[in-house]
Amino acid sequence: MTGDVEQLLARLVEALGAERVLAEPEDLYVYSRMGAFGVEETRPPVAVLRISDSEARGLASLVDGAAQVVTLGEEAEPSLPTLLVDQGEPTSLEELERGLAEVIRSRRETLRQSRESKSLALQASAHLQSLDGYRLVERMADGSGFCVVQRFMGGHETFSAKGRLLLSRGLSRGDLDVTHRLVEAMYGCTACGQCYDQHSPGTLEINNAIIKSRNLIAERGMAPPVCSRLLSNIEEEGNPMGLPSEDRTLWYEETAEEHGYRGNEVLYWPGCTTSYRLPELVEATAEVLEAAGVEFGVLGEDERCCGLILYLIGFWEEARRNAGMVAEALSAGKPRAVVTSCAGCFFAFKRVYPQLGVTLPVKVLHTSMLFDELVRNGGLTLHEVEGDVTWHDPCDLGRHCGVYEPPRRVLGAVPGLSVVEPSLNREHAVCCGAGGGLWSIDEGLTADVARQKVEEEIPSEVDSVVTGCPTCLLNLRGAAAAWRPGLGVHDLSEFLVRCI
């Protein structure tokens, strides 16, 4: 960087503020790559300015001919240093809904034309066009995707879905070093998997690239300090909070004693957050299972963390060892099925453990799946409860594991209950903000996302939100208390206790 450019940047920072003059290598890397997924590489700008039109017009005296000022999307003179003006705003939930509706409308129209056609070639073409990835690059050419946290992190592309994907790619290729800015981008993410959601009816799971980057960062000893504390807590006490392992059943001792695991066919696995912070959910789940005549047991103090958080923050080897210990304990107990009320534990058991090379020797169910089976088989009779509720799809249960219908069928079986769908639901449901380990890393950012969810996406006519994730429950309860008093937030088991 020349002296003239350094002086220019100093003047810009003094006049505009450092938060609006983006000149870190990571920012310039992202902004020098255009188009869908950043496949079109251009010359990096000197800096990216987050300013208005009027501020851009007033730059002449500051710039003093040292660089050209170009708005994002305009052609730049290749031989001159460039100040890139980005006035873009993150994709809003309203824009997400519109974009998604258009993709779905187009897909349905294509399939309709296919059904009406007698041409095999046209039918084959229509099938191709109905696939999630068809012309995805074309649809995404001018967008940075959707990111649930972007608007709370300055709104610029570095912290967009596109930006994080590019930074992940740059790190894996060796184009970028691990810096504070890169760590901030990779760990300031809920790993919800909703990236580019407005462009595809399905799920692209770009979050996996971000989790892999965290692994590369952790291997170099550069993960945020809180990550090491989470690891030591799990290794020493068997839970990420670092609370005494002997206190796991402190608040549900009677249930743990009455239903201690004794070779039962069903092993109920509450998980750490439920055991330590929401023990009433353990008791509610036990009450529902008892009402249905299910013989079950809990491990109590012998239960340990599933280790999902270790995988999410990049400690993959430690997550693999922990998963092995969990698998060994379950193998010794020989239950027919493990049932958990924690969406994170379910995701870990179903999808993360196989990626780590660990296979559980038992069937794994979320409580909503077992409740659904019991209701449909007549093992659980639900009485009338009037009200308007909505189901919040936890990312770990829904987008990551594809469990959407069981909890809806259970709620739909309650006489007198009206179940209202949010505008964005199932694979397009908006994250609560607490996933991906973000709650442990940045509580403030987590709270901002939860407020957005409660204020903008929970239907106005409902009196309760029902979900199947203890982390979602805690985060949404906090947001509801602050920004929508009177809105109840319940676990499915808690809600069903009212119906039996």
Short mmCIF file of C-alpha atoms in Angstrom, two decimals:
data_model
loop_
_atom_site.label_atom_id
_atom_site.label_comp_id
_atom_site.label_asym_id
_atom_site.label_seq_id
_atom_site.Cartn_x
_atom_site.Cartn_y
_atom_site.Cartn_z
CA MET A 1 0.00 0.00 0.00
CA THR A 2 1.46 3.37 -1.05
CA GLY A 3 1.83 6.33 1.26
CA ASP A 4 -0.85 8.26 -0.64
CA VAL A 5 -3.36 5.46 -0.15
CA GLU A 6 -2.51 5.12 3.55
CA GLN A 7 -3.05 8.84 4.02
CA LEU A 8 -6.32 8.63 2.10
CA LEU A 9 -7.60 5.83 4.34
CA ALA A 10 -6.62 7.79 7.45
CA ARG A 11 -8.61 10.80 6.21
CA LEU A 12 -11.62 8.64 5.40
CA VAL A 13 -11.58 6.95 8.81
CA GLU A 14 -11.33 10.29 10.55
CA ALA A 15 -14.22 11.73 8.52
CA LEU A 16 -16.56 8.73 8.31
CA GLY A 17 -15.62 6.48 11.22
CA ALA A 18 -13.76 3.17 11.13
CA GLU A 19 -16.98 1.12 11.09
CA ARG A 20 -17.90 2.60 7.69
CA VAL A 21 -14.47 2.28 6.06
CA LEU A 22 -13.84 -1.41 5.42
CA ALA A 23 -10.20 -2.05 4.58
CA GLU A 24 -9.37 -5.34 6.26
CA PRO A 25 -8.00 -8.04 3.91
CA GLU A 26 -11.14 -10.12 4.49
CA ASP A 27 -13.41 -7.25 3.44
CA LEU A 28 -11.40 -6.58 0.29
CA TYR A 29 -11.30 -10.31 -0.53
CA VAL A 30 -15.08 -10.55 -0.40
CA TYR A 31 -15.74 -7.35 -2.34
CA SER A 32 -13.33 -8.31 -5.11
CA ARG A 33 -15.42 -11.35 -5.99
CA MET A 34 -18.66 -10.77 -7.84
CA GLY A 35 -21.63 -12.81 -8.98
CA ALA A 36 -23.17 -15.91 -7.47
CA PHE A 37 -20.80 -17.58 -4.98
CA GLY A 38 -18.17 -14.96 -5.98
CA VAL A 39 -16.99 -16.87 -9.05
CA GLU A 40 -15.99 -13.68 -10.89
CA GLU A 41 -12.75 -12.26 -9.48
CA THR A 42 -11.93 -8.57 -9.92
CA ARG A 43 -9.19 -6.24 -8.72
CA PRO A 44 -9.56 -5.59 -4.96
CA PRO A 45 -10.63 -2.09 -3.96
CA VAL A 46 -8.54 0.04 -1.64
CA ALA A 47 -11.48 0.23 0.73
CA VAL A 48 -15.22 -0.28 0.85
CA LEU A 49 -17.30 2.65 2.05
CA ARG A 50 -20.69 2.22 3.66
CA ILE A 51 -22.04 5.70 2.90
CA SER A 52 -25.04 7.44 1.35
CA ASP A 53 -25.28 9.09 -2.07
CA SER A 54 -24.84 12.57 -0.63
CA GLU A 55 -21.76 11.47 1.33
CA ALA A 56 -20.33 9.84 -1.80
CA ARG A 57 -20.78 13.09 -3.76
CA GLY A 58 -18.93 14.99 -1.04
CA LEU A 59 -15.84 12.78 -1.17
CA ALA A 60 -13.98 14.77 -3.81
CA SER A 61 -12.07 16.97 -1.37
CA LEU A 62 -11.15 14.02 0.83
CA VAL A 63 -10.06 11.79 -2.03
CA ASP A 64 -8.21 14.59 -3.83
CA GLY A 65 -7.62 12.48 -6.93
CA ALA A 66 -5.89 9.63 -5.04
CA ALA A 67 -8.53 7.09 -6.09
CA GLN A 68 -11.69 6.68 -8.16
CA VAL A 69 -15.01 6.41 -6.34
CA VAL A 70 -17.21 3.64 -7.78
CA THR A 71 -20.58 2.36 -6.58
CA LEU A 72 -20.91 -1.39 -6.20
CA GLY A 73 -21.97 -2.85 -9.54
CA GLU A 74 -20.43 -0.10 -11.68
CA GLU A 75 -17.44 -0.53 -13.97
CA ALA A 76 -14.12 0.68 -12.59
CA GLU A 77 -11.05 1.89 -14.44
CA PRO A 78 -8.57 -1.01 -13.95
CA SER A 79 -5.48 1.20 -13.71
CA LEU A 80 -6.71 3.39 -10.83
CA PRO A 81 -7.07 2.64 -7.11
CA THR A 82 -10.74 2.17 -6.25
CA LEU A 83 -12.93 3.21 -3.38
CA LEU A 84 -16.00 1.00 -3.61
CA VAL A 85 -19.25 2.45 -2.28
CA ASP A 86 -21.68 -0.20 -0.98
CA GLN A 87 -25.14 1.15 -0.19
CA GLY A 88 -26.81 -2.26 -0.20
CA GLU A 89 -28.97 -3.48 2.64
CA PRO A 90 -29.25 -7.08 3.88
CA THR A 91 -32.13 -9.16 2.56
CA SER A 92 -35.11 -8.59 4.85
CA LEU A 93 -37.55 -11.26 5.94
CA GLU A 94 -40.17 -9.66 3.69
CA GLU A 95 -37.84 -9.85 0.70
CA LEU A 96 -37.00 -13.42 1.63
CA GLU A 97 -40.69 -14.34 1.59
CA ARG A 98 -41.23 -12.68 -1.81
CA GLY A 99 -38.18 -14.30 -3.40
CA LEU A 100 -39.07 -17.72 -2.08
CA ALA A 101 -42.69 -17.38 -3.20
CA GLU A 102 -41.54 -16.60 -6.74
CA VAL A 103 -39.21 -19.61 -6.86
CA ILE A 104 -41.98 -21.89 -5.64
CA ARG A 105 -44.53 -20.37 -8.06
CA SER A 106 -42.16 -20.87 -10.99
CA ARG A 107 -41.45 -24.46 -9.97
CA ARG A 108 -45.15 -25.30 -9.71
CA GLU A 109 -45.86 -23.77 -13.11
CA THR A 110 -43.07 -25.81 -14.67
CA LEU A 111 -44.44 -29.01 -13.15
CA ARG A 112 -47.98 -28.14 -14.28
CA GLN A 113 -46.80 -27.69 -17.86
CA SER A 114 -44.97 -31.00 -17.62
CA ARG A 115 -48.08 -32.86 -16.50
CA GLU A 116 -50.08 -31.40 -19.39
CA SER A 117 -47.45 -32.24 -21.98
CA LYS A 118 -47.24 -35.55 -23.81
CA SER A 119 -43.65 -34.94 -24.87
CA LEU A 120 -41.11 -37.03 -22.97
CA ALA A 121 -38.43 -34.45 -23.75
CA LEU A 122 -40.50 -31.65 -22.20
CA GLN A 123 -41.29 -33.80 -19.18
CA ALA A 124 -37.59 -34.55 -18.69
CA SER A 125 -36.77 -30.86 -19.05
CA ALA A 126 -39.45 -29.92 -16.52
CA HIS A 127 -38.09 -32.47 -14.04
CA LEU A 128 -34.61 -31.00 -14.41
CA GLN A 129 -35.94 -27.49 -13.85
CA SER A 130 -37.76 -28.59 -10.70
CA LEU A 131 -34.53 -29.66 -8.98
CA ASP A 132 -33.23 -27.41 -6.19
CA GLY A 133 -29.98 -26.49 -7.94
CA TYR A 134 -31.40 -25.72 -11.39
CA ARG A 135 -30.22 -22.29 -12.64
CA LEU A 136 -29.30 -21.45 -9.07
CA VAL A 137 -26.26 -19.44 -10.14
CA GLU A 138 -28.42 -17.38 -12.49
CA ARG A 139 -30.99 -16.65 -9.77
CA MET A 140 -28.26 -15.65 -7.33
CA ALA A 141 -26.21 -13.51 -9.72
CA ASP A 142 -27.00 -10.20 -8.05
CA GLY A 143 -27.53 -11.29 -4.47
CA SER A 144 -25.51 -11.94 -1.35
CA GLY A 145 -28.02 -14.44 -0.05
CA PHE A 146 -29.94 -14.27 3.20
CA CYS A 147 -28.21 -14.25 6.57
CA VAL A 148 -30.17 -14.00 9.79
CA VAL A 149 -27.39 -12.11 11.60
CA GLN A 150 -26.08 -9.87 8.79
CA ARG A 151 -28.24 -6.85 9.59
CA PHE A 152 -26.89 -6.85 13.16
CA MET A 153 -23.23 -7.02 12.08
CA GLY A 154 -23.03 -3.86 9.98
CA GLY A 155 -25.09 -5.11 7.06
CA HIS A 156 -22.19 -5.40 4.63
CA GLU A 157 -21.20 -8.34 2.44
CA THR A 158 -18.35 -9.59 4.62
CA PHE A 159 -20.96 -10.88 7.05
CA SER A 160 -23.42 -12.04 4.41
CA ALA A 161 -24.03 -15.62 3.29
CA LYS A 162 -21.90 -14.93 0.23
CA GLY A 163 -19.17 -13.30 2.31
CA ARG A 164 -18.86 -16.14 4.77
CA LEU A 165 -18.79 -18.69 1.98
CA LEU A 166 -16.02 -16.76 0.22
CA LEU A 167 -14.01 -16.42 3.42
CA SER A 168 -14.39 -20.15 4.04
CA ARG A 169 -13.12 -20.84 0.56
CA GLY A 170 -10.25 -18.38 0.93
CA LEU A 171 -9.16 -19.98 4.19
CA SER A 172 -9.31 -23.53 2.81
CA ARG A 173 -7.31 -22.52 -0.28
CA GLY A 174 -4.68 -20.67 1.71
CA ASP A 175 -5.61 -17.29 0.24
CA LEU A 176 -6.40 -15.93 3.70
CA ASP A 177 -4.72 -16.17 7.09
CA VAL A 178 -6.60 -16.62 10.35
CA THR A 179 -7.17 -13.13 11.71
CA HIS A 180 -9.52 -11.54 14.24
CA ARG A 181 -11.77 -10.40 11.38
CA LEU A 182 -11.99 -13.87 9.88
CA VAL A 183 -12.67 -15.45 13.29
CA GLU A 184 -15.40 -12.85 13.88
CA ALA A 185 -17.05 -13.76 10.57
CA MET A 186 -16.88 -17.52 11.04
CA TYR A 187 -18.00 -17.61 14.67
CA GLY A 188 -20.60 -14.84 14.35
CA CYS A 189 -22.95 -17.33 12.70
CA THR A 190 -25.84 -19.48 13.93
CA ALA A 191 -25.01 -22.27 11.45
CA CYS A 192 -28.73 -22.28 10.66
CA GLY A 193 -28.26 -23.25 7.00
CA GLN A 194 -30.71 -20.66 5.69
CA CYS A 195 -28.09 -19.04 3.43
CA TYR A 196 -29.45 -18.22 -0.05
CA ASP A 197 -32.85 -19.43 1.14
CA GLN A 198 -34.76 -17.07 -1.15
CA HIS A 199 -33.24 -18.74 -4.21
CA SER A 200 -33.98 -22.40 -3.61
CA PRO A 201 -36.98 -24.46 -2.47
CA GLY A 202 -34.57 -26.82 -0.70
CA THR A 203 -31.67 -26.47 1.73
CA LEU A 204 -28.12 -25.84 0.47
CA GLU A 205 -26.37 -26.37 3.85
CA ILE A 206 -23.65 -23.81 3.20
CA ASN A 207 -23.29 -23.78 6.98
CA ASN A 208 -21.15 -26.92 6.66
CA ALA A 209 -18.42 -24.87 4.97
CA ILE A 210 -18.47 -22.43 7.89
CA ILE A 211 -18.19 -25.24 10.45
CA LYS A 212 -15.25 -26.67 8.50
CA SER A 213 -13.56 -23.26 8.63
CA ARG A 214 -14.03 -23.22 12.38
CA ASN A 215 -12.26 -26.56 12.49
CA LEU A 216 -9.30 -25.07 10.57
CA ILE A 217 -9.28 -22.09 12.92
CA ALA A 218 -9.42 -24.26 16.04
CA GLU A 219 -6.60 -26.49 14.78
CA ARG A 220 -4.42 -23.37 14.65
CA GLY A 221 -5.35 -22.43 18.21
CA MET A 222 -7.26 -19.30 17.14
CA ALA A 223 -10.82 -20.13 18.25
CA PRO A 224 -12.46 -17.56 20.59
CA PRO A 225 -11.36 -18.04 24.23
CA VAL A 226 -14.83 -19.18 25.31
CA CYS A 227 -14.40 -22.27 23.14
CA SER A 228 -11.58 -23.59 25.31
CA ARG A 229 -13.75 -23.12 28.40
CA LEU A 230 -16.59 -25.05 26.77
CA LEU A 231 -14.18 -27.88 25.98
CA SER A 232 -12.73 -28.07 29.49
CA ASN A 233 -16.23 -27.94 31.01
CA ILE A 234 -17.34 -30.93 28.95
CA GLU A 235 -14.16 -32.89 29.62
CA GLU A 236 -14.25 -32.21 33.36
CA GLU A 237 -17.97 -32.12 34.19
CA GLY A 238 -19.70 -33.64 31.17
CA ASN A 239 -21.63 -30.47 30.29
CA PRO A 240 -20.73 -27.18 28.53
CA MET A 241 -21.90 -25.04 31.46
CA GLY A 242 -19.28 -26.54 33.77
CA LEU A 243 -21.87 -27.37 36.43
CA PRO A 244 -21.17 -30.35 38.70
CA SER A 245 -22.01 -33.63 37.00
CA GLU A 246 -23.63 -34.87 40.21
CA ASP A 247 -26.12 -31.98 39.97
CA ARG A 248 -27.49 -33.04 36.58
CA THR A 249 -30.63 -34.45 38.19
CA LEU A 250 -30.78 -31.97 41.09
CA TRP A 251 -34.11 -30.51 40.01
CA TYR A 252 -35.75 -33.73 38.85
CA GLU A 253 -34.46 -36.16 41.46
CA GLU A 254 -37.79 -37.93 41.96
CA THR A 255 -38.18 -38.58 38.24
CA ALA A 256 -34.57 -39.77 38.01
CA GLU A 257 -35.08 -42.17 40.93
CA GLU A 258 -38.43 -43.48 39.76
CA HIS A 259 -37.31 -43.86 36.17
CA GLY A 260 -33.63 -44.71 36.52
CA TYR A 261 -32.52 -46.71 33.51
CA ARG A 262 -32.77 -50.44 34.18
CA GLY A 263 -32.52 -51.93 30.74
CA ASN A 264 -35.74 -50.31 29.51
CA GLU A 265 -36.47 -50.47 25.79
CA VAL A 266 -36.72 -46.69 25.68
CA LEU A 267 -33.96 -44.46 27.05
CA TYR A 268 -35.03 -40.84 27.50
CA TRP A 269 -32.10 -38.45 26.95
CA PRO A 270 -32.93 -34.91 28.20
CA GLY A 271 -29.58 -33.34 27.26
CA CYS A 272 -27.54 -30.74 29.16
CA THR A 273 -29.60 -27.60 28.63
CA THR A 274 -32.83 -29.37 29.59
CA SER A 275 -31.32 -31.08 32.62
CA TYR A 276 -29.64 -28.03 34.10
CA ARG A 277 -31.79 -25.12 32.94
CA LEU A 278 -35.21 -26.57 32.10
CA PRO A 279 -35.72 -29.57 34.41
CA GLU A 280 -39.48 -29.03 34.26
CA LEU A 281 -39.31 -30.32 30.68
CA VAL A 282 -37.91 -33.61 31.96
CA GLU A 283 -40.86 -33.94 34.30
CA ALA A 284 -43.34 -32.95 31.59
CA THR A 285 -41.88 -35.49 29.17
CA ALA A 286 -41.99 -38.17 31.85
CA GLU A 287 -45.65 -37.33 32.54
CA VAL A 288 -46.59 -37.69 28.87
CA LEU A 289 -44.70 -40.97 28.53
CA GLU A 290 -46.31 -42.30 31.70
CA ALA A 291 -49.77 -41.36 30.40
CA ALA A 292 -49.03 -43.33 27.24
CA GLY A 293 -47.81 -46.35 29.17
CA VAL A 294 -44.25 -46.13 27.81
CA GLU A 295 -41.65 -47.96 29.88
CA PHE A 296 -38.60 -45.72 29.87
CA GLY A 297 -35.54 -44.84 31.88
CA VAL A 298 -33.05 -41.99 32.23
CA LEU A 299 -29.31 -42.22 32.79
CA GLY A 300 -29.37 -39.35 35.28
CA GLU A 301 -25.90 -38.44 36.51
CA ASP A 302 -24.37 -40.93 34.06
CA GLU A 303 -25.62 -38.95 31.06
CA ARG A 304 -23.00 -36.70 29.49
CA CYS A 305 -22.98 -34.00 26.83
CA CYS A 306 -23.72 -35.19 23.30
CA GLY A 307 -20.78 -33.02 22.21
CA LEU A 308 -22.54 -31.14 19.42
CA ILE A 309 -21.12 -27.86 20.66
CA LEU A 310 -17.58 -29.25 20.26
CA TYR A 311 -18.25 -30.07 16.62
CA LEU A 312 -19.84 -26.67 16.00
CA ILE A 313 -16.95 -24.65 17.46
CA GLY A 314 -14.35 -26.61 15.51
CA PHE A 315 -13.01 -29.13 18.03
CA TRP A 316 -13.67 -32.15 15.84
CA GLU A 317 -11.19 -34.59 17.37
CA GLU A 318 -12.51 -33.85 20.85
CA ALA A 319 -16.07 -34.19 19.53
CA ARG A 320 -15.15 -37.59 18.06
CA ARG A 321 -13.76 -38.82 21.38
CA ASN A 322 -16.82 -37.60 23.24
CA ALA A 323 -19.14 -39.25 20.71
CA GLY A 324 -17.26 -42.50 21.20
CA MET A 325 -17.87 -42.37 24.95
CA VAL A 326 -21.59 -41.70 24.43
CA ALA A 327 -21.83 -44.58 21.94
CA GLU A 328 -20.04 -46.89 24.38
CA ALA A 329 -22.46 -46.00 27.19
CA LEU A 330 -25.48 -46.59 24.97
CA SER A 331 -24.08 -49.88 23.74
CA ALA A 332 -23.70 -51.07 27.32
CA GLY A 333 -27.29 -50.16 28.18
CA LYS A 334 -28.74 -51.80 25.05
CA PRO A 335 -31.96 -49.75 24.76
CA ARG A 336 -34.08 -50.29 21.67
CA ALA A 337 -34.45 -46.53 21.14
CA VAL A 338 -33.02 -43.29 22.47
CA VAL A 339 -35.60 -40.50 22.68
CA THR A 340 -34.45 -36.93 23.21
CA SER A 341 -36.31 -33.66 23.68
CA CYS A 342 -33.25 -31.71 22.55
CA ALA A 343 -33.07 -30.88 18.84
CA GLY A 344 -29.31 -30.42 19.14
CA CYS A 345 -28.77 -33.87 20.64
CA PHE A 346 -31.00 -35.36 17.96
CA PHE A 347 -28.96 -33.63 15.22
CA ALA A 348 -25.73 -34.81 16.82
CA PHE A 349 -26.86 -38.43 17.06
CA LYS A 350 -28.46 -38.59 13.61
CA ARG A 351 -26.06 -36.64 11.42
CA VAL A 352 -22.95 -35.39 13.21
CA TYR A 353 -21.87 -38.69 14.79
CA PRO A 354 -21.79 -40.48 11.39
CA GLN A 355 -19.65 -37.63 10.02
CA LEU A 356 -17.27 -38.20 12.93
CA GLY A 357 -17.15 -41.92 12.19
CA VAL A 358 -19.27 -42.92 15.18
CA THR A 359 -22.40 -45.06 14.82
CA LEU A 360 -24.97 -45.37 17.58
CA PRO A 361 -26.25 -48.92 18.02
CA VAL A 362 -29.82 -47.76 18.66
CA LYS A 363 -32.74 -46.05 16.95
CA VAL A 364 -32.83 -42.30 17.65
CA LEU A 365 -36.07 -40.34 17.95
CA HIS A 366 -37.00 -36.81 18.87
CA THR A 367 -39.82 -36.65 21.43
CA SER A 368 -42.11 -35.14 18.79
CA MET A 369 -41.64 -38.26 16.68
CA LEU A 370 -42.49 -40.60 19.55
CA PHE A 371 -45.48 -38.47 20.59
CA ASP A 372 -46.71 -38.54 17.00
CA GLU A 373 -46.43 -42.33 16.88
CA LEU A 374 -48.27 -42.65 20.18
CA VAL A 375 -51.11 -40.35 19.09
CA ARG A 376 -51.58 -42.09 15.76
CA ASN A 377 -51.51 -45.56 17.35
CA GLY A 378 -54.06 -44.56 19.99
CA GLY A 379 -51.57 -44.81 22.83
CA LEU A 380 -51.95 -41.16 23.74
CA THR A 381 -55.37 -39.50 23.94
CA LEU A 382 -55.40 -35.72 23.81
CA HIS A 383 -58.23 -33.69 25.34
CA GLU A 384 -59.58 -30.37 24.12
CA VAL A 385 -57.51 -27.24 24.61
CA GLU A 386 -58.60 -24.02 22.95
CA GLY A 387 -56.08 -21.51 21.67
CA ASP A 388 -53.98 -20.32 18.75
CA VAL A 389 -50.42 -21.61 18.59
CA THR A 390 -47.58 -21.78 16.11
CA TRP A 391 -44.83 -24.36 15.80
CA HIS A 392 -41.28 -23.01 15.63
CA ASP A 393 -39.08 -25.33 13.59
CA PRO A 394 -35.69 -25.61 15.36
CA CYS A 395 -32.89 -25.54 12.77
CA ASP A 396 -31.31 -28.70 14.17
CA LEU A 397 -34.57 -30.63 14.03
CA GLY A 398 -36.00 -29.19 10.83
CA ARG A 399 -33.54 -27.89 8.27
CA HIS A 400 -30.73 -30.16 9.44
CA CYS A 401 -32.72 -33.37 9.98
CA GLY A 402 -35.93 -32.95 7.99
CA VAL A 403 -38.37 -33.49 10.88
CA TYR A 404 -41.33 -31.21 10.11
CA GLU A 405 -44.59 -33.12 10.17
CA PRO A 406 -44.57 -35.13 13.44
CA PRO A 407 -44.93 -32.12 15.77
CA ARG A 408 -47.53 -30.56 13.48
CA ARG A 409 -49.58 -33.75 13.47
CA VAL A 410 -49.43 -33.91 17.27
CA LEU A 411 -50.63 -30.32 17.68
CA GLY A 412 -53.22 -30.84 14.95
CA ALA A 413 -54.65 -33.76 16.93
CA VAL A 414 -55.54 -31.53 19.90
CA PRO A 415 -59.29 -30.76 19.74
CA GLY A 416 -60.08 -27.05 19.79
CA LEU A 417 -56.51 -25.99 18.99
CA SER A 418 -55.75 -23.78 15.99
CA VAL A 419 -52.23 -24.21 14.59
CA VAL A 420 -51.08 -21.15 12.64
CA GLU A 421 -48.10 -21.38 10.31
CA PRO A 422 -45.57 -18.53 10.11
CA SER A 423 -45.01 -17.13 6.63
CA LEU A 424 -41.63 -18.85 6.62
CA ASN A 425 -41.86 -22.39 7.94
CA ARG A 426 -40.40 -25.88 7.68
CA GLU A 427 -37.13 -25.76 5.69
CA HIS A 428 -37.51 -21.98 5.40
CA ALA A 429 -38.20 -21.27 9.08
CA VAL A 430 -36.27 -18.33 10.53
CA CYS A 431 -33.62 -19.21 13.11
CA CYS A 432 -34.15 -18.08 16.72
CA GLY A 433 -30.52 -16.91 16.86
CA ALA A 434 -29.09 -19.26 19.48
CA GLY A 435 -27.72 -22.05 17.29
CA GLY A 436 -24.25 -22.86 16.05
CA GLY A 437 -22.74 -22.08 19.44
CA LEU A 438 -23.51 -18.38 18.95
CA TRP A 439 -25.25 -18.08 22.30
CA SER A 440 -22.02 -19.00 24.07
CA ILE A 441 -19.97 -16.64 21.90
CA ASP A 442 -22.15 -13.53 21.54
CA GLU A 443 -25.29 -13.33 23.71
CA GLY A 444 -26.10 -9.84 22.46
CA LEU A 445 -26.19 -10.92 18.83
CA THR A 446 -28.29 -13.94 19.80
CA ALA A 447 -30.81 -11.67 21.54
CA ASP A 448 -31.02 -9.37 18.50
CA VAL A 449 -31.93 -12.28 16.22
CA ALA A 450 -34.50 -13.59 18.71
CA ARG A 451 -36.14 -10.17 18.85
CA GLN A 452 -36.35 -10.15 15.05
CA LYS A 453 -38.00 -13.58 15.14
CA VAL A 454 -40.57 -12.59 17.75
CA GLU A 455 -41.42 -9.21 16.29
CA GLU A 456 -41.41 -10.01 12.58
CA GLU A 457 -42.07 -13.70 12.10
CA ILE A 458 -44.25 -15.10 14.90
CA PRO A 459 -47.88 -14.71 13.69
CA SER A 460 -49.61 -11.85 15.47
CA GLU A 461 -52.77 -13.83 16.23
CA VAL A 462 -51.13 -16.63 18.25
CA ASP A 463 -50.92 -16.72 22.02
CA SER A 464 -48.21 -19.38 22.24
CA VAL A 465 -45.15 -20.68 20.44
CA VAL A 466 -44.47 -24.39 20.76
CA THR A 467 -41.07 -25.84 19.90
CA GLY A 468 -38.81 -28.85 20.38
CA CYS A 469 -35.45 -27.34 21.31
CA PRO A 470 -34.46 -26.14 24.79
CA THR A 471 -32.08 -23.53 23.39
CA CYS A 472 -34.75 -22.10 21.10
CA LEU A 473 -37.17 -22.14 24.01
CA LEU A 474 -34.90 -20.16 26.34
CA ASN A 475 -33.93 -17.64 23.67
CA LEU A 476 -37.48 -17.06 22.44
CA ARG A 477 -38.81 -16.82 26.00
CA GLY A 478 -36.36 -14.05 26.73
CA ALA A 479 -37.27 -12.16 23.56
CA ALA A 480 -41.00 -12.63 24.13
CA ALA A 481 -40.77 -11.32 27.71
CA ALA A 482 -38.95 -8.21 26.50
CA TRP A 483 -40.68 -7.47 23.19
CA ARG A 484 -44.01 -9.30 23.18
CA PRO A 485 -45.27 -9.74 26.74
CA GLY A 486 -48.00 -12.32 27.05
CA LEU A 487 -46.67 -14.58 24.31
CA GLY A 488 -46.12 -18.02 25.78
CA VAL A 489 -43.20 -20.18 24.67
CA HIS A 490 -43.46 -23.88 25.47
CA ASP A 491 -41.81 -27.18 24.77
CA LEU A 492 -44.12 -29.70 23.09
CA SER A 493 -44.06 -31.91 26.18
CA GLU A 494 -45.14 -29.02 28.41
CA PHE A 495 -47.99 -28.22 26.09
CA LEU A 496 -49.17 -31.82 25.92
CA VAL A 497 -49.36 -32.07 29.70
CA ARG A 498 -52.28 -29.65 29.40
CA CYS A 499 -53.97 -32.03 26.95
CA ILE A 500 -53.77 -35.38 28.76
#
